[in-house]
mmCIF file of C-alpha atoms in Angstrom:
data_model
loop_
_atom_site.group_PDB
_atom_site.id
_atom_site.type_symbol
_atom_site.label_atom_id
_atom_site.label_comp_id
_atom_site.label_asym_id
_atom_site.label_seq_id
_atom_site.Cartn_x
_atom_site.Cartn_y
_atom_site.Cartn_z
ATOM 1 C CA MET A 1 0.000 0.000 0.000
ATOM 2 C CA ALA A 2 2.849 2.361 0.831
ATOM 3 C CA SER A 3 4.546 1.733 -2.505
ATOM 4 C CA LEU A 4 1.310 2.569 -4.355
ATOM 5 C CA HIS A 5 1.063 5.873 -2.470
ATOM 6 C CA SER A 6 4.705 6.750 -3.143
ATOM 7 C CA ARG A 7 4.305 5.933 -6.854
ATOM 8 C CA ALA A 8 1.273 8.218 -7.094
ATOM 9 C CA PHE A 9 3.178 10.961 -5.261
ATOM 10 C CA ASN A 10 6.213 10.516 -7.514
ATOM 11 C CA SER A 11 3.953 10.596 -10.580
ATOM 12 C CA ALA A 12 2.338 13.869 -9.476
ATOM 13 C CA GLU A 13 5.758 15.261 -8.598
ATOM 14 C CA ALA A 14 7.149 14.238 -12.002
ATOM 15 C CA ARG A 15 4.161 15.808 -13.786
ATOM 16 C CA GLU A 16 4.651 19.108 -11.931
ATOM 17 C CA GLU A 17 8.365 19.066 -12.753
ATOM 18 C CA LYS A 18 7.611 18.415 -16.432
ATOM 19 C CA GLU A 19 5.067 21.275 -16.522
ATOM 20 C CA ALA A 20 7.633 23.617 -14.950
ATOM 21 C CA ARG A 21 10.228 22.668 -17.601
ATOM 22 C CA ILE A 22 7.696 23.192 -20.391
ATOM 23 C CA LYS A 23 6.723 26.594 -19.009
ATOM 24 C CA ALA A 24 10.382 27.703 -18.721
ATOM 25 C CA SER A 25 11.094 26.496 -22.260
ATOM 26 C CA ARG A 26 8.011 28.304 -23.606
ATOM 27 C CA GLU A 27 9.041 31.561 -21.917
ATOM 28 C CA GLU A 28 12.606 31.288 -23.242
ATOM 29 C CA ARG A 29 11.375 30.689 -26.810
ATOM 30 C CA ALA A 30 8.947 33.608 -26.525
ATOM 31 C CA LYS A 31 11.748 35.980 -25.479
ATOM 32 C CA LYS A 32 13.965 34.842 -28.375
ATOM 33 C CA LEU A 33 11.104 35.215 -30.857
ATOM 34 C CA GLU A 34 10.198 38.661 -29.521
ATOM 35 C CA LYS A 35 13.821 39.774 -30.002
ATOM 36 C CA LEU A 36 13.924 38.370 -33.556
ATOM 37 C CA GLU A 37 10.616 40.035 -34.464
ATOM 38 C CA ALA A 38 11.914 43.373 -33.166
ATOM 39 C CA GLU A 39 15.031 43.001 -35.338
ATOM 40 C CA TYR A 40 12.803 42.630 -38.408
ATOM 41 C CA GLY A 41 10.676 45.619 -37.379
ATOM 42 C CA TYR A 42 7.521 43.799 -36.334
ATOM 43 C CA VAL A 43 5.980 45.748 -33.482
ATOM 44 C CA SER A 44 2.716 44.825 -31.821
ATOM 45 C CA ALA A 45 -0.352 46.680 -33.110
ATOM 46 C CA GLY A 46 -1.836 46.583 -29.605
ATOM 47 C CA ASP A 47 -5.418 47.850 -29.469
ATOM 48 C CA GLU A 48 -4.870 50.207 -32.397
ATOM 49 C CA ASP A 49 -6.855 49.530 -35.596
ATOM 50 C CA ARG A 50 -4.441 49.191 -38.514
ATOM 51 C CA VAL A 51 -4.777 48.165 -42.133
ATOM 52 C CA GLY A 52 -2.193 46.002 -43.831
ATOM 53 C CA TRP A 53 -1.439 42.989 -45.977
ATOM 54 C CA LEU A 54 -1.003 39.649 -44.265
ATOM 55 C CA VAL A 55 2.402 38.212 -45.157
ATOM 56 C CA ASN A 56 2.708 35.357 -42.671
ATOM 57 C CA PHE A 57 1.132 33.769 -39.612
ATOM 58 C CA SER A 58 2.003 31.162 -37.016
ATOM 59 C CA THR A 59 0.247 29.439 -34.161
ATOM 60 C CA THR A 60 1.443 30.237 -30.674
ATOM 61 C CA SER A 61 0.542 29.962 -27.018
ATOM 62 C CA VAL A 62 0.118 33.002 -24.800
ATOM 63 C CA THR A 63 0.072 32.971 -21.002
ATOM 64 C CA LYS A 64 -2.456 35.331 -19.400
ATOM 65 C CA ASN A 65 -3.545 35.186 -15.760
ATOM 66 C CA ASN A 66 -1.594 31.924 -15.195
ATOM 67 C CA ARG A 67 -3.478 30.174 -18.016
ATOM 68 C CA VAL A 68 -2.125 29.220 -21.433
ATOM 69 C CA TYR A 69 -4.307 30.219 -24.407
ATOM 70 C CA SER A 70 -3.950 29.313 -28.080
ATOM 71 C CA ALA A 71 -3.507 32.160 -30.528
ATOM 72 C CA VAL A 72 -2.494 32.940 -34.093
ATOM 73 C CA LYS A 73 0.249 35.510 -34.507
ATOM 74 C CA CYS A 74 -0.277 37.419 -37.768
ATOM 75 C CA TYR A 75 2.444 39.455 -39.477
ATOM 76 C CA PHE A 76 1.450 42.398 -41.685
ATOM 77 C CA ILE A 77 2.920 45.090 -43.910
ATOM 78 C CA ALA A 78 1.035 48.361 -43.431
ATOM 79 C CA GLU A 79 0.075 50.837 -46.140
ATOM 80 C CA ASP A 80 3.026 53.048 -45.144
ATOM 81 C CA SER A 81 5.469 50.078 -45.593
ATOM 82 C CA THR A 82 5.967 49.523 -41.864
ATOM 83 C CA ASN A 83 5.678 46.076 -40.328
ATOM 84 C CA PHE A 84 3.363 45.133 -37.490
ATOM 85 C CA LYS A 85 1.992 42.022 -35.843
ATOM 86 C CA ALA A 86 -1.280 41.135 -34.153
ATOM 87 C CA LEU A 87 -2.586 38.265 -32.023
ATOM 88 C CA ALA A 88 -5.897 36.526 -32.661
ATOM 89 C CA PHE A 89 -6.953 34.259 -29.806
ATOM 90 C CA PHE A 90 -8.954 31.108 -30.524
ATOM 91 C CA SER A 91 -10.308 28.119 -28.644
ATOM 92 C CA PRO A 92 -9.436 24.782 -30.270
ATOM 93 C CA TYR A 93 -12.401 22.405 -30.300
ATOM 94 C CA PHE A 94 -13.645 19.016 -31.401
ATOM 95 C CA TYR A 95 -17.079 17.499 -31.917
ATOM 96 C CA LEU A 96 -18.304 14.554 -29.914
ATOM 97 C CA TYR A 97 -21.128 12.378 -31.211
ATOM 98 C CA ALA A 98 -23.285 10.301 -28.859
ATOM 99 C CA ARG A 99 -25.516 7.389 -29.803
ATOM 100 C CA SER A 100 -28.429 9.036 -28.020
ATOM 101 C CA ALA A 101 -28.951 12.806 -28.090
ATOM 102 C CA ARG A 102 -30.686 12.539 -24.702
ATOM 103 C CA LYS A 103 -27.339 11.567 -23.117
ATOM 104 C CA LEU A 104 -25.556 14.734 -24.316
ATOM 105 C CA PRO A 105 -26.278 16.860 -21.206
ATOM 106 C CA GLU A 106 -25.049 14.008 -18.981
ATOM 107 C CA ILE A 107 -21.864 13.593 -21.010
ATOM 108 C CA SER A 108 -21.324 17.352 -21.019
ATOM 109 C CA ASN A 109 -21.575 17.587 -17.222
ATOM 110 C CA ALA A 110 -19.272 14.603 -16.715
ATOM 111 C CA LEU A 111 -16.609 16.056 -19.026
ATOM 112 C CA GLN A 112 -16.767 19.466 -17.362
ATOM 113 C CA LYS A 113 -16.361 17.902 -13.923
ATOM 114 C CA GLN A 114 -13.484 15.665 -15.042
ATOM 115 C CA PHE A 115 -11.577 18.386 -16.939
ATOM 116 C CA THR A 116 -12.389 21.653 -15.163
ATOM 117 C CA ASP A 117 -8.943 23.130 -15.882
ATOM 118 C CA GLN A 118 -8.758 22.058 -19.527
ATOM 119 C CA ILE A 119 -12.250 22.658 -20.938
ATOM 120 C CA GLU A 120 -13.342 26.231 -21.601
ATOM 121 C CA LYS A 121 -16.934 25.359 -22.557
ATOM 122 C CA VAL A 122 -19.131 22.574 -23.864
ATOM 123 C CA GLU A 123 -22.068 23.345 -26.145
ATOM 124 C CA ILE A 124 -24.817 21.187 -27.618
ATOM 125 C CA ILE A 125 -25.199 22.194 -31.254
ATOM 126 C CA GLY A 126 -26.965 20.874 -34.326
ATOM 127 C CA LYS A 127 -24.895 19.653 -37.273
ATOM 128 C CA GLU A 128 -25.967 18.209 -40.600
ATOM 129 C CA ASP A 129 -24.599 14.685 -40.952
ATOM 130 C CA LEU A 130 -23.078 14.555 -44.437
ATOM 131 C CA ASP A 131 -22.494 10.788 -44.143
ATOM 132 C CA LEU A 132 -26.230 10.112 -44.418
ATOM 133 C CA LYS A 133 -27.563 9.097 -47.836
ATOM 134 C CA ASN A 134 -30.225 11.812 -47.605
ATOM 135 C CA HIS A 135 -27.942 14.497 -46.165
ATOM 136 C CA LEU A 136 -29.609 17.154 -48.338
ATOM 137 C CA SER A 137 -32.869 16.743 -46.410
ATOM 138 C CA GLY A 138 -31.613 19.120 -43.728
ATOM 139 C CA LYS A 139 -31.859 16.582 -40.933
ATOM 140 C CA VAL A 140 -29.851 17.855 -37.957
ATOM 141 C CA ARG A 141 -27.913 15.671 -35.536
ATOM 142 C CA HIS A 142 -27.113 17.055 -32.084
ATOM 143 C CA VAL A 143 -23.457 16.862 -31.006
ATOM 144 C CA LEU A 144 -21.213 18.259 -28.283
ATOM 145 C CA LYS A 145 -18.747 20.971 -29.228
ATOM 146 C CA VAL A 146 -15.927 20.713 -26.656
ATOM 147 C CA SER A 147 -13.770 23.881 -26.620
ATOM 148 C CA CYS A 148 -10.458 23.965 -24.745
ATOM 149 C CA TYR A 149 -8.019 26.709 -23.773
ATOM 150 C CA ASN A 150 -5.117 25.386 -25.872
ATOM 151 C CA VAL A 151 -4.147 22.509 -28.137
ATOM 152 C CA GLN A 152 -2.349 20.589 -25.385
ATOM 153 C CA ASP A 153 -5.528 20.605 -23.263
ATOM 154 C CA LEU A 154 -7.578 19.554 -26.287
ATOM 155 C CA MET A 155 -5.308 16.568 -26.938
ATOM 156 C CA GLU A 156 -5.514 15.518 -23.283
ATOM 157 C CA VAL A 157 -9.335 15.603 -23.284
ATOM 158 C CA ARG A 158 -9.617 13.973 -26.698
ATOM 159 C CA ASN A 159 -7.286 11.113 -25.755
ATOM 160 C CA PHE A 160 -9.382 10.471 -22.637
ATOM 161 C CA VAL A 161 -12.590 10.300 -24.654
#
């Protein structure tokens, strides 16, 4: 019994250590990228409305209020030939089908209880099932849309399901 407890403690300890290493690595990469972007003249647009041509984009993770969010970093060339960048936050999601639509609220509650730190929201929405032979009839199938804070959280929830 004692060895089981110590293994669980070591597992939790190892997970916390891994998360700390990931966080430190993420912060180090962000600082390097920020420096490189500044060298190429890409300054943040902030809250200012600007018009420009999109020349590149990349996915990224941004830490706000001790939570990691997924975002797309977009790089632009403005009308006056200056460079700027902007962040667009998004919530990665996946759809979950259930055999019975009546079970969806139950499944939703269970997922939200199990993954309170990973799931941002769960919605029941109607989707047209294109796999049906008569998919043009407009018949709607109810599914769960599970939205997470970042891709890592999404993968954790999806692998559990």
